[in-house]
Short mmCIF file of C-alpha atoms and ligand atoms in Angstrom, two decimals:
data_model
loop_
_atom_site.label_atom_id
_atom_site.label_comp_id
_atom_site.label_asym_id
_atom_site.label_seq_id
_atom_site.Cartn_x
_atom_site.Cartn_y
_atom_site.Cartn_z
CA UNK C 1 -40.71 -128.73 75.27
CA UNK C 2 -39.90 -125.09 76.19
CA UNK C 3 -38.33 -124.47 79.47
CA UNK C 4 -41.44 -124.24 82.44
CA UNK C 5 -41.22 -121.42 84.27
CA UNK C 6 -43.75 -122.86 87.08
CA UNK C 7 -42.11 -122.86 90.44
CA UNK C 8 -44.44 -125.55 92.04
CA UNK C 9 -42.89 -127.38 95.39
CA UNK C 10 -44.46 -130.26 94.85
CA UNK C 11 -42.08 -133.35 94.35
CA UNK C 12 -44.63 -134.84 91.54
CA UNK C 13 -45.40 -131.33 90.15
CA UNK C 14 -43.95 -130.61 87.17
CA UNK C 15 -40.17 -129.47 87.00
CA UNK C 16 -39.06 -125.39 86.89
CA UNK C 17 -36.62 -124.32 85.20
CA UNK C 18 -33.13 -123.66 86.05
CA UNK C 19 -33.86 -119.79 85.48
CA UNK C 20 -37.37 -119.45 87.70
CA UNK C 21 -35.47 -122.21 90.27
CA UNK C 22 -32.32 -119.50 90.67
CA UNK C 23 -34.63 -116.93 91.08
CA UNK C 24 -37.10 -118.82 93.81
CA UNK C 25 -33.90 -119.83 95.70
CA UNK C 26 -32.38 -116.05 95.67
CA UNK C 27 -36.06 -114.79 96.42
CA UNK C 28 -35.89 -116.79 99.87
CA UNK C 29 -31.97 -116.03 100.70
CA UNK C 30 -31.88 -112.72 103.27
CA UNK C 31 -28.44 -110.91 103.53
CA UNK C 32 -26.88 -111.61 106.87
CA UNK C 33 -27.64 -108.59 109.42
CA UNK C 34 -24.03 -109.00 111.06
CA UNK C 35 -21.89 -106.38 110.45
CA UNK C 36 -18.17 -105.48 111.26
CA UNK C 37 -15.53 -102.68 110.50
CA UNK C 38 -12.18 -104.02 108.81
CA UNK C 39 -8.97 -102.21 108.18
CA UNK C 40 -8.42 -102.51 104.67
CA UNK C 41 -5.76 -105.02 104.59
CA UNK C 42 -8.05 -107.82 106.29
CA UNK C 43 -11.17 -106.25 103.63
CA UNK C 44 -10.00 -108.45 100.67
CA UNK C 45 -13.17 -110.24 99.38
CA UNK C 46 -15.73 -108.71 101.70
CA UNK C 47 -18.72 -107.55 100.99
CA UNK C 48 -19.63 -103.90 101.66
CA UNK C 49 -22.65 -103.54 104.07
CA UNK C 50 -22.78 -99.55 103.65
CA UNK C 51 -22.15 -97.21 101.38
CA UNK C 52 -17.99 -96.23 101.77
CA UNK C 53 -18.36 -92.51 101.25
CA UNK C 54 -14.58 -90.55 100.31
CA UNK C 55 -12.93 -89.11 103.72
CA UNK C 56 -10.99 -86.75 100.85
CA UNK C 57 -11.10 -85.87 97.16
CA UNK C 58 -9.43 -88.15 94.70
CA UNK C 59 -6.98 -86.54 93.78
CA UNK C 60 -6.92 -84.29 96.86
CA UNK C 61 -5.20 -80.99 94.94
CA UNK C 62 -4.69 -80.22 91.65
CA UNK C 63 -1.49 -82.26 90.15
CA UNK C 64 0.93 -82.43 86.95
CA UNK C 65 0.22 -86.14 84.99
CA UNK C 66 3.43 -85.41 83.15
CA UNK C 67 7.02 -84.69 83.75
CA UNK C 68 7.41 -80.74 82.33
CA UNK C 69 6.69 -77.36 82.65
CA UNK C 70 3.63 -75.59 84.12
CA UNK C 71 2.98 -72.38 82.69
CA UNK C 72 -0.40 -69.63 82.39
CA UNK C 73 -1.58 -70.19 78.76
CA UNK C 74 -2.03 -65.98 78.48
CA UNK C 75 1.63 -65.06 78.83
CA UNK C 76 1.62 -66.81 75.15
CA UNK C 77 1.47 -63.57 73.50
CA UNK C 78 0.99 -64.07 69.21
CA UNK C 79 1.94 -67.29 67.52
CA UNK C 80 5.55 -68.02 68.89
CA UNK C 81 7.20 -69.49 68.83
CA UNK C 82 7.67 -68.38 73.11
CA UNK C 83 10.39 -68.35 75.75
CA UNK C 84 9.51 -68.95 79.02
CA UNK C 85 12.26 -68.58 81.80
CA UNK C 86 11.84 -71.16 84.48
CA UNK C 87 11.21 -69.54 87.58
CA UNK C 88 10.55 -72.37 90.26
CA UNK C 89 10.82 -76.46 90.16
CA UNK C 90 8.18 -78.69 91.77
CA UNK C 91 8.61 -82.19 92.71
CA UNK C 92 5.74 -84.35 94.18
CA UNK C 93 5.42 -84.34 98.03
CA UNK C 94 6.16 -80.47 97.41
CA UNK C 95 3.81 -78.86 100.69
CA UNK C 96 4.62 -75.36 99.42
CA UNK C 97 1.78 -73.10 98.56
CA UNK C 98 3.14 -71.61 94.87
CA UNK C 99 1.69 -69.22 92.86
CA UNK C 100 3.56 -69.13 89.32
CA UNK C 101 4.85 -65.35 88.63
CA UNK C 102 3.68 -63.76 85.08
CA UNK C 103 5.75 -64.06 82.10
CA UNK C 104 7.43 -67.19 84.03
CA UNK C 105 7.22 -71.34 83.84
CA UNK C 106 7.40 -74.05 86.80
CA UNK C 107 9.53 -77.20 86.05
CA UNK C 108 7.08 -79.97 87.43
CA UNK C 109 7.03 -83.61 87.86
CA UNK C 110 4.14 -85.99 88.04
CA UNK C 111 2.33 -85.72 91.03
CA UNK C 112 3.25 -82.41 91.80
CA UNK C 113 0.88 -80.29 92.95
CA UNK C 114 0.03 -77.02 90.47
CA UNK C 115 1.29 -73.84 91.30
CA UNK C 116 -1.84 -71.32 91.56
CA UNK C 117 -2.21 -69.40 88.13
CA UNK C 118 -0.76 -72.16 86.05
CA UNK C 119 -3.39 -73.49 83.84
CA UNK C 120 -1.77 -76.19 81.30
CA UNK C 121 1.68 -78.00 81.81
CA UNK C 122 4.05 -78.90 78.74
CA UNK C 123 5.14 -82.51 78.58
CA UNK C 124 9.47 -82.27 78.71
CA UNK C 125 9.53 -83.94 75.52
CA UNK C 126 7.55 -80.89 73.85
CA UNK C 127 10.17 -78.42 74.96
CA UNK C 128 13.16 -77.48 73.73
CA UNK C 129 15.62 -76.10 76.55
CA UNK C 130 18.70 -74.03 77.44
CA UNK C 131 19.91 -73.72 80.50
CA UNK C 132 16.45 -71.97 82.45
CA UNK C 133 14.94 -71.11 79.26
CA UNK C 134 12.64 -73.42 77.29
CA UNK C 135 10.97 -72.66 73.72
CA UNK C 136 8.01 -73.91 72.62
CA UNK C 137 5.95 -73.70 69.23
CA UNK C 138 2.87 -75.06 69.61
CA UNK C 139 0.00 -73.63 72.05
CA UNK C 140 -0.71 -75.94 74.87
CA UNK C 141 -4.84 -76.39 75.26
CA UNK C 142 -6.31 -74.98 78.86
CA UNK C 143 -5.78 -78.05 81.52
CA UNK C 144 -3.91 -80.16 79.39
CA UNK C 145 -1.82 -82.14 81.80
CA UNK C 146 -3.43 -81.75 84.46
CA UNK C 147 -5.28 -83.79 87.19
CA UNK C 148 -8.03 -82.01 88.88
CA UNK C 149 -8.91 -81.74 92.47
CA UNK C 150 -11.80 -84.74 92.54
CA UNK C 151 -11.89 -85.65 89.22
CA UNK C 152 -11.85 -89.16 90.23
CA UNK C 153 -13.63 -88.51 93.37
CA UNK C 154 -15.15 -85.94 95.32
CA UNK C 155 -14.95 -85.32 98.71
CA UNK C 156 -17.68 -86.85 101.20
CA UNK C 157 -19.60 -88.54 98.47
CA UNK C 158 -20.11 -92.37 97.66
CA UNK C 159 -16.78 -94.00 96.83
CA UNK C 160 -18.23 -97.75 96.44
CA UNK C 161 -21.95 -98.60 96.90
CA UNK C 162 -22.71 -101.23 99.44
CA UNK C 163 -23.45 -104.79 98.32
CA UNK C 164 -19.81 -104.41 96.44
CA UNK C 165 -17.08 -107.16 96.93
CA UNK C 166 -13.50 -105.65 97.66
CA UNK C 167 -11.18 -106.37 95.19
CA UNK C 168 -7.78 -105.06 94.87
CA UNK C 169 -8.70 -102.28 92.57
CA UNK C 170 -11.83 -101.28 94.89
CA UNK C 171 -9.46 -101.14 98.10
CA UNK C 172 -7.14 -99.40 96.17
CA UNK C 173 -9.79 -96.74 95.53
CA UNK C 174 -10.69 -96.49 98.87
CA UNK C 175 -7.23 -96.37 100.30
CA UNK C 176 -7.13 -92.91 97.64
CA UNK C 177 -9.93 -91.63 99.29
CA UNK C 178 -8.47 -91.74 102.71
CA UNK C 179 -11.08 -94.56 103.77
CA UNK C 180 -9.14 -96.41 106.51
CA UNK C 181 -11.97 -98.68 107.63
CA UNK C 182 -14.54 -100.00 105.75
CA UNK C 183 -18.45 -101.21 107.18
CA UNK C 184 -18.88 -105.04 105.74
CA UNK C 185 -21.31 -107.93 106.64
CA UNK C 186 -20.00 -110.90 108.78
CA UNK C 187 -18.95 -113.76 107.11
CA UNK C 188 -21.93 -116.07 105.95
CA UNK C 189 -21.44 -119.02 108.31
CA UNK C 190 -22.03 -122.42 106.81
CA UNK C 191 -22.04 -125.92 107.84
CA UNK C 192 -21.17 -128.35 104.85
CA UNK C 193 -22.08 -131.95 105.47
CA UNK C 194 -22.06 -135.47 103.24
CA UNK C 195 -24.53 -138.05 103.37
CA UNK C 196 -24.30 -141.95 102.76
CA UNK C 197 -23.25 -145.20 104.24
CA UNK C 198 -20.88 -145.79 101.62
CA UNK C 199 -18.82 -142.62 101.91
CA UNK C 200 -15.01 -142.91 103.30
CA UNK C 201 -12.74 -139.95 103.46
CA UNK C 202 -9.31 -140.58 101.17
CA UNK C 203 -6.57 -141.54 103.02
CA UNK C 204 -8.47 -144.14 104.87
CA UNK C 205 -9.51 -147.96 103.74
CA UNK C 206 -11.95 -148.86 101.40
CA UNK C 207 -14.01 -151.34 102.64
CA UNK C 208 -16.53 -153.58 100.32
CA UNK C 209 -19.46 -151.17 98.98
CA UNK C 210 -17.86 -147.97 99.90
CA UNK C 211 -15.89 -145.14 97.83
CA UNK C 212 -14.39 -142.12 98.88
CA UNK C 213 -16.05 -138.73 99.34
CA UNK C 214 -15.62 -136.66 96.57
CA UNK C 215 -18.08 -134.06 97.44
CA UNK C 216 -17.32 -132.80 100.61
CA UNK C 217 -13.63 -131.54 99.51
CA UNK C 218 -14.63 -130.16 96.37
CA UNK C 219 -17.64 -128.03 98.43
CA UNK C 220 -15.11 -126.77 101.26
CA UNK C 221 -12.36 -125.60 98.70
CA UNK C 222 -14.89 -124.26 96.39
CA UNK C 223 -16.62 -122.41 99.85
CA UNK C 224 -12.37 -121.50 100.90
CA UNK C 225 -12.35 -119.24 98.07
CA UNK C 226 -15.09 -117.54 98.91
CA UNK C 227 -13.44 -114.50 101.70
CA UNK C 228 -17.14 -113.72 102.91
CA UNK C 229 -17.65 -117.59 103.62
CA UNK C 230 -16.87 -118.94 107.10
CA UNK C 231 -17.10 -123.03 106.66
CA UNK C 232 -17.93 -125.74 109.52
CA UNK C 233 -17.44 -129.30 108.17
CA UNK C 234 -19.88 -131.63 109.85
CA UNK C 235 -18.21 -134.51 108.22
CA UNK C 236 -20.33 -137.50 106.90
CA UNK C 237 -23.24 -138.35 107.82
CA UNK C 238 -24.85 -142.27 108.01
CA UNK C 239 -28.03 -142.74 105.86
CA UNK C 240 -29.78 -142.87 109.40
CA UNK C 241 -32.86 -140.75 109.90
CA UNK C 242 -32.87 -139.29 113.58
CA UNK C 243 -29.03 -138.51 113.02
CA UNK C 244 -29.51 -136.65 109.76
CA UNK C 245 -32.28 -134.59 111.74
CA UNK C 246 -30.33 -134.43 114.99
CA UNK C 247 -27.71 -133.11 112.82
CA UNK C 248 -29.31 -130.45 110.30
CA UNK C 249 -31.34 -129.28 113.05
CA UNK C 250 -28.26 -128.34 115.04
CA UNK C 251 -26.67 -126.70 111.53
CA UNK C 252 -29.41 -124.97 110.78
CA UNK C 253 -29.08 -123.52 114.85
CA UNK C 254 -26.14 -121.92 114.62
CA UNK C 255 -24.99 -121.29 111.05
CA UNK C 256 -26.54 -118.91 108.19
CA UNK C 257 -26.59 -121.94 105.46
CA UNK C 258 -26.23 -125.60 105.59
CA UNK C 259 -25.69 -127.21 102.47
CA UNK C 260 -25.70 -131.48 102.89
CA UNK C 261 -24.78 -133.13 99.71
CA UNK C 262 -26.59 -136.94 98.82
CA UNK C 263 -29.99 -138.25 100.13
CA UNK C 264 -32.35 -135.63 97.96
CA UNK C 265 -33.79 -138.08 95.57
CA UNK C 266 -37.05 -140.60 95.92
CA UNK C 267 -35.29 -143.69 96.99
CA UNK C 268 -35.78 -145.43 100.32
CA UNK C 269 -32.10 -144.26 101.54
CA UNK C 270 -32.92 -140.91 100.86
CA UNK C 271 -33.31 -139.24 104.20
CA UNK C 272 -32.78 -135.56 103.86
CA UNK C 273 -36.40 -134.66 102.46
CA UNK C 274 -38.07 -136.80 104.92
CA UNK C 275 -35.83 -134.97 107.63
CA UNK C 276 -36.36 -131.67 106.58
CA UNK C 277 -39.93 -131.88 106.67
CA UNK C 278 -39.81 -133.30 110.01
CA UNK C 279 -38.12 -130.24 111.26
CA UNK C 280 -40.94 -128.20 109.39
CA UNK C 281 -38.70 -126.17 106.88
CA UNK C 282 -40.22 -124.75 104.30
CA UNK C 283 -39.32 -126.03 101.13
CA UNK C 284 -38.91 -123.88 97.99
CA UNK C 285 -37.26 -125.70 95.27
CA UNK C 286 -37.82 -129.12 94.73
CA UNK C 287 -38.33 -130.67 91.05
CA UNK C 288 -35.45 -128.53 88.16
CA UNK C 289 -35.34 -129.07 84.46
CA UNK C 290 -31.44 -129.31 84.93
CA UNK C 291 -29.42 -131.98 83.82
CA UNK C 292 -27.35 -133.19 85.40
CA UNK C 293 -28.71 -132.66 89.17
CA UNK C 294 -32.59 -133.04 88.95
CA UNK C 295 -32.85 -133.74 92.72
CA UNK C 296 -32.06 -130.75 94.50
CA UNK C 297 -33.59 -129.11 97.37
CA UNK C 298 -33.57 -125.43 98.33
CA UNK C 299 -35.65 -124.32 101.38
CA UNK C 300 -35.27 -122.83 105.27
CA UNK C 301 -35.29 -124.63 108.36
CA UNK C 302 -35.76 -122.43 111.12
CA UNK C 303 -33.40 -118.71 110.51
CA UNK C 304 -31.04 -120.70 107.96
CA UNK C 305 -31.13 -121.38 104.36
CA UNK C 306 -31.04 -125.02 103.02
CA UNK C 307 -28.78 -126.55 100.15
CA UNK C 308 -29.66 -129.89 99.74
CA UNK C 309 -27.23 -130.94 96.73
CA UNK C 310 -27.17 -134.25 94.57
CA UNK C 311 -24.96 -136.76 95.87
CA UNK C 312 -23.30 -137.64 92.32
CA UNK C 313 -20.39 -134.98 92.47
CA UNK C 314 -20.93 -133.52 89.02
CA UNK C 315 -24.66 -132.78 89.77
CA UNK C 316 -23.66 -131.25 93.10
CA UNK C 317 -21.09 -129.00 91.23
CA UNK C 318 -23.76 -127.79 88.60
CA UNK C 319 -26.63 -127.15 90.84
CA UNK C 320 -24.42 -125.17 93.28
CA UNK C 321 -22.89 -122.82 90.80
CA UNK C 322 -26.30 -122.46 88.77
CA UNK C 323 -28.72 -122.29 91.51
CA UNK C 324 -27.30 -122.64 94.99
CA UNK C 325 -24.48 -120.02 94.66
CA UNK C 326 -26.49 -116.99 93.39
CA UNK C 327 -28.53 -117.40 96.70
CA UNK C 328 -25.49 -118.13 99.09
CA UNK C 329 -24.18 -114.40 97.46
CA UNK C 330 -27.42 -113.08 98.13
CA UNK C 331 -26.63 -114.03 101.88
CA UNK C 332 -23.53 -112.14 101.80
CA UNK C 333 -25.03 -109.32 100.73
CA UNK C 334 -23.57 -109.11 97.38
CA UNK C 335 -25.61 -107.29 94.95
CA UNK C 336 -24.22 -108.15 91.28
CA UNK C 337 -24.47 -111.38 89.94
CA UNK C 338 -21.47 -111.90 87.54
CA UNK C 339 -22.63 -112.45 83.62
CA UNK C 340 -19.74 -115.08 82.62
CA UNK C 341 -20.65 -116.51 79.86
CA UNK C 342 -19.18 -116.15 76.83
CA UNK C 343 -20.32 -117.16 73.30
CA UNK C 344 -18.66 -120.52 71.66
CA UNK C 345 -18.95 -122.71 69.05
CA UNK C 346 -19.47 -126.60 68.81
CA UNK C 347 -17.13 -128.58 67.65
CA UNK C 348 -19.22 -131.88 68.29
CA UNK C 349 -22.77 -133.11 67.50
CA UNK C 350 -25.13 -134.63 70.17
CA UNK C 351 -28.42 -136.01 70.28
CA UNK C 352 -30.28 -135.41 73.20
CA UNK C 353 -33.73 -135.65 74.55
CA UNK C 354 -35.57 -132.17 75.55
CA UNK C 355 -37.12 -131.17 78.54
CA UNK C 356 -33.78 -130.15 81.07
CA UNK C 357 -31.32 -127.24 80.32
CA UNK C 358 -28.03 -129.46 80.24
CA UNK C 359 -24.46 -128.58 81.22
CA UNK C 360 -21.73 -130.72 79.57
CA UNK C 361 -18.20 -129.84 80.42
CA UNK C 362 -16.14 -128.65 77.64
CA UNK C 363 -12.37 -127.76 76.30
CA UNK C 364 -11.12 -126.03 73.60
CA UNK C 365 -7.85 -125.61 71.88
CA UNK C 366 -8.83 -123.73 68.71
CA UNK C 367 -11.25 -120.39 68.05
CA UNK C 368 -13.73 -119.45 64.76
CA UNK C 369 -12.75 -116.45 62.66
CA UNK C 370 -14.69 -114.15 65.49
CA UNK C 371 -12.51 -115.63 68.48
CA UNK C 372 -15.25 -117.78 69.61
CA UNK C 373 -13.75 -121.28 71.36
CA UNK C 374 -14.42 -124.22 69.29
CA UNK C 375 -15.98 -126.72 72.03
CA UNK C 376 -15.14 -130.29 72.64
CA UNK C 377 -17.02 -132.26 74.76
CA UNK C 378 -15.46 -134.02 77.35
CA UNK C 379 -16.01 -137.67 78.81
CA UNK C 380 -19.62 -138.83 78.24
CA UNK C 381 -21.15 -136.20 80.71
CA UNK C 382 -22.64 -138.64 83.32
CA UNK C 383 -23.17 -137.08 86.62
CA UNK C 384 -21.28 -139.40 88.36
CA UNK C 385 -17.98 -139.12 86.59
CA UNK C 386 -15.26 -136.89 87.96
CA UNK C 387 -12.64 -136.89 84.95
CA UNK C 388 -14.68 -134.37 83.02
CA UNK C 389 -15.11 -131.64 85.31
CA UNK C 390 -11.21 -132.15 86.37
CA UNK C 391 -10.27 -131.25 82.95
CA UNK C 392 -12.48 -128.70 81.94
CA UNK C 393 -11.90 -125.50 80.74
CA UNK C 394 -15.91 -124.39 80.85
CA UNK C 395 -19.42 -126.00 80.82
CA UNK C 396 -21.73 -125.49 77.93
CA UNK C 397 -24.80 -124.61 78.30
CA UNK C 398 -27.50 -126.81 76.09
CA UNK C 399 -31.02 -124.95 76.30
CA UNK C 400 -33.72 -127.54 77.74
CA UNK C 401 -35.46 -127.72 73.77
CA UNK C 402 -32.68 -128.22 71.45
CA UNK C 403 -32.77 -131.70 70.97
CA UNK C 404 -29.53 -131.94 68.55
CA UNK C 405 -26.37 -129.88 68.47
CA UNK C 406 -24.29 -130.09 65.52
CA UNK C 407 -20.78 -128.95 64.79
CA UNK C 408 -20.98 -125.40 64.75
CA UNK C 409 -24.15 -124.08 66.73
CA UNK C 410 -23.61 -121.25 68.87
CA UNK C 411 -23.72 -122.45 72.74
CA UNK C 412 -23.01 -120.51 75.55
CA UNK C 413 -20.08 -121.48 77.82
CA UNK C 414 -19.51 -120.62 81.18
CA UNK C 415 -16.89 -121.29 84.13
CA UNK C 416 -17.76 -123.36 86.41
CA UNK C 417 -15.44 -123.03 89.11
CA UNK C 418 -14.25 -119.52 89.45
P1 AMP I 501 -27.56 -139.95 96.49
O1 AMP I 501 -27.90 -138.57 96.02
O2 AMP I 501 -27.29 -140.01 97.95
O3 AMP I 501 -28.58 -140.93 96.04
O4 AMP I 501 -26.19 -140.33 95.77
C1 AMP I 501 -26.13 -140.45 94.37
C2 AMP I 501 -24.82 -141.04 93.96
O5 AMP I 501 -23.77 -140.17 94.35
C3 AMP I 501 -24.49 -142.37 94.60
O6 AMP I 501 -23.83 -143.16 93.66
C4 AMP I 501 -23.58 -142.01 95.74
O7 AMP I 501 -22.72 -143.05 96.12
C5 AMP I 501 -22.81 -140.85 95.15
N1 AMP I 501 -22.35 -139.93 96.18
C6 AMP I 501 -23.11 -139.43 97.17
N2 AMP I 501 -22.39 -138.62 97.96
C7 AMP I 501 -21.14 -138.60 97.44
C8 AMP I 501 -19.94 -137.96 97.81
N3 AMP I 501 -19.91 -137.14 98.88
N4 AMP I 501 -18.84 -138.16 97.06
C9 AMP I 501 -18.89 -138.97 95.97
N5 AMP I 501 -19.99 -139.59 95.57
C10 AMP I 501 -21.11 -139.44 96.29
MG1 MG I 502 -26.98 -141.40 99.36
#
């Protein structure tokens, strides 16, 4: 069966796939309309809401790349070899205004700026010299060596484009351009909560019946990496109907997203779909051809958008980073969507049934003769188990109608934390 690309909301309707559910569930995600200004030491991670235009040229003034000599390629009279006396020596920081004399060269050092009329500098290696005499014998070409006013960037135009994250490199930039202060959107803020009777936080007792909640850690460190994220843990949450609606109504109130983990499938203790139509949300994703994480829920209840992962941790890790996530960015007003897969090898067989794209968690310690990882599957893939995942260097990707992969097949592997 080929992947459906129907995006019905029905819960009988037939499944969509993972593709048409990412894009229904980025379709209904709205960028946050908060904005701030940050200095661009407390910028790291954040997402630009405006284009950052350059306050100066990048570089500002003309400038040596090289330790040498600056010199006016037409006092090379004939095929030299030439002597140049050195008439002036410019180091960077140097505020003078210089204009190199005729028949004369400029000792310079990277950085410097370029005395008017010079129009090529000599790298010191390239020279030979006596005392303020240098010879050279080969003809320098026009501009070599040297870094031109807004060659990087010119003045008072776009520096970044909005909808950019700020990394290191991107401050950096911006920092050259004289941007002190950058526009960004307010940090998406999100309420993470966990539902089920039997969930205990570690450190406290197991009773009979209960285990410990996996989910909700894994969601707020995977949410603490993210700089444009601003997390409110609701805790856990009983499988009790009027306190799972109490409580995503007041999420859904007073954050951007709420993403609840458990309580999405058909059984009796599931309470979240039942809640979430009482509250009238509007539900957009309902049935995916993913495995693992079929029941997932994607929809808006009142001004915030709804997560509502699987409660088996594995299934809650997929369907965030393949469906949830790309929304949640949308919300911060990112614009590009990373491309991070890479292509790999098999280096196992498995027999599967069709119908759901599947992710199976993978490690490698040898490549093919192109460099592609060799993949080994780890643990037996159910969504429930933890090990895996721990221990994984990627996630493979098994398209929803191959129904056997043998040693060797080329699969697409992905991170799946990042
Ligand atoms: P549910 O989606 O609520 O039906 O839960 C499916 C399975 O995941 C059950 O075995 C739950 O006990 C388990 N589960 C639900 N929430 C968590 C959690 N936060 N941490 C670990 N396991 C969970
Ligand atoms: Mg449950």
């Amino acid at each position: 069966m080929a992947e459906t690309a129907m995006c019905s909301a029905g819960k009988s309707g037939p499944a969509m796939s993972v593709d048409a559910a990412r894009l229904r569930a980025v379709a209904v995600a709205c960028p946050v309309a908060r904005r701030e200004a940050l200095a661009l030491d407390n910028a790291l991670g954040r997402v630009l809401s405006a284009p950052a235009i350059a306050a100066t040229a990048l570089p500002p003034f003309d400038n040596s790349a090289m330790d040498g000599y600056a010199l006016r390629l037409s006092d090379l009279r004939g095929d030299g070899p030439w002597e140049l006396c050195i008439a002036d020596r410019i180091a960077a920081g140097d505020g003078r205004s210089l204009c190199l004399a005729r028949g004369t060269a400029a000792r310079i050092f990277t950085g410097a700026p370029m005395p008017a009329g010079a129009d090529a500098v000599v790298m010191q290696e390239q020279v030979s010299r006596v005392d303020d005499i240098i010879l050279l014998t080969q003809r320098p070409q026009l501009g070599q060596n040297i870094r031109r006013l807004g060659e990087d960037v010119q003045k008072k135009t776009q520096a970044l484009a909005a909808g950019l994250s700020l990394t290191p490199p991107r401050l950096a930039l911006l920092a050259g351009c004289g941007v002190a202060t950058v526009a960004v959107h307010s940090r998406v803020r999100v309420a993470i909560l966990s539902t089920g009777n039997e969930l205990v936080e570690a450190g406290h007792a197991l009773g009979p019946g209960q285990i410990y909640n996996s989910n909700r850690v894994m969601l707020r460190a995977t949410l603490a990496r993210l700089a444009w994220v601003e997390v409110t843990d609701l805790g856990i949450l009983p499988d009790e109907p009027a306190k799972i609606r109490a409580a995503i109504r007041a999420a859904a109130g007073s954050h951007d997203v709420v993403i609840s983990s458990g309580g999405v499938s058909a059984g009796e203790e599931d309470h979240i779909l039942d809640a979430l139509r009482a509250e009238q949300a509007e539900l957009d994703v309902l049935k995916v051809a993913i495995r693992p994480g079929k029941p997932l829920t994607i929809g808006r209840l009142g001004q915030a958008l709804y997560f509502g992962l699987p409660g088996n941790p594995y299934a809650a890790a997929i369907t965030f980073s393949q469906i949830a996530r790309p929304a949640l960015r949308k919300v911060a007003g990112l614009t590009d969507e990373p491309d991070t897969w890479l292509p790999a090898t098999a280096g196992f067989s498995y027999a599967r049934t069709t119908g759901r794209r599947e992710y199976i968690p993978v490690a490698w310690s040898r490549r093919d003769s192109l460099g592609r990882p060799i993949l080994e599957r780890l643990g037996p893939g159910a969504s429930a188990s933890l090990s895996p995942i721990a221990l994984a260097m990627g996630i493979a990707v098994i398209p929803s109608d191959l129904s056997i992969v043998h040693p060797g097949q080329q699969l697409k592997v992905e991170p799946l934390f990042e």
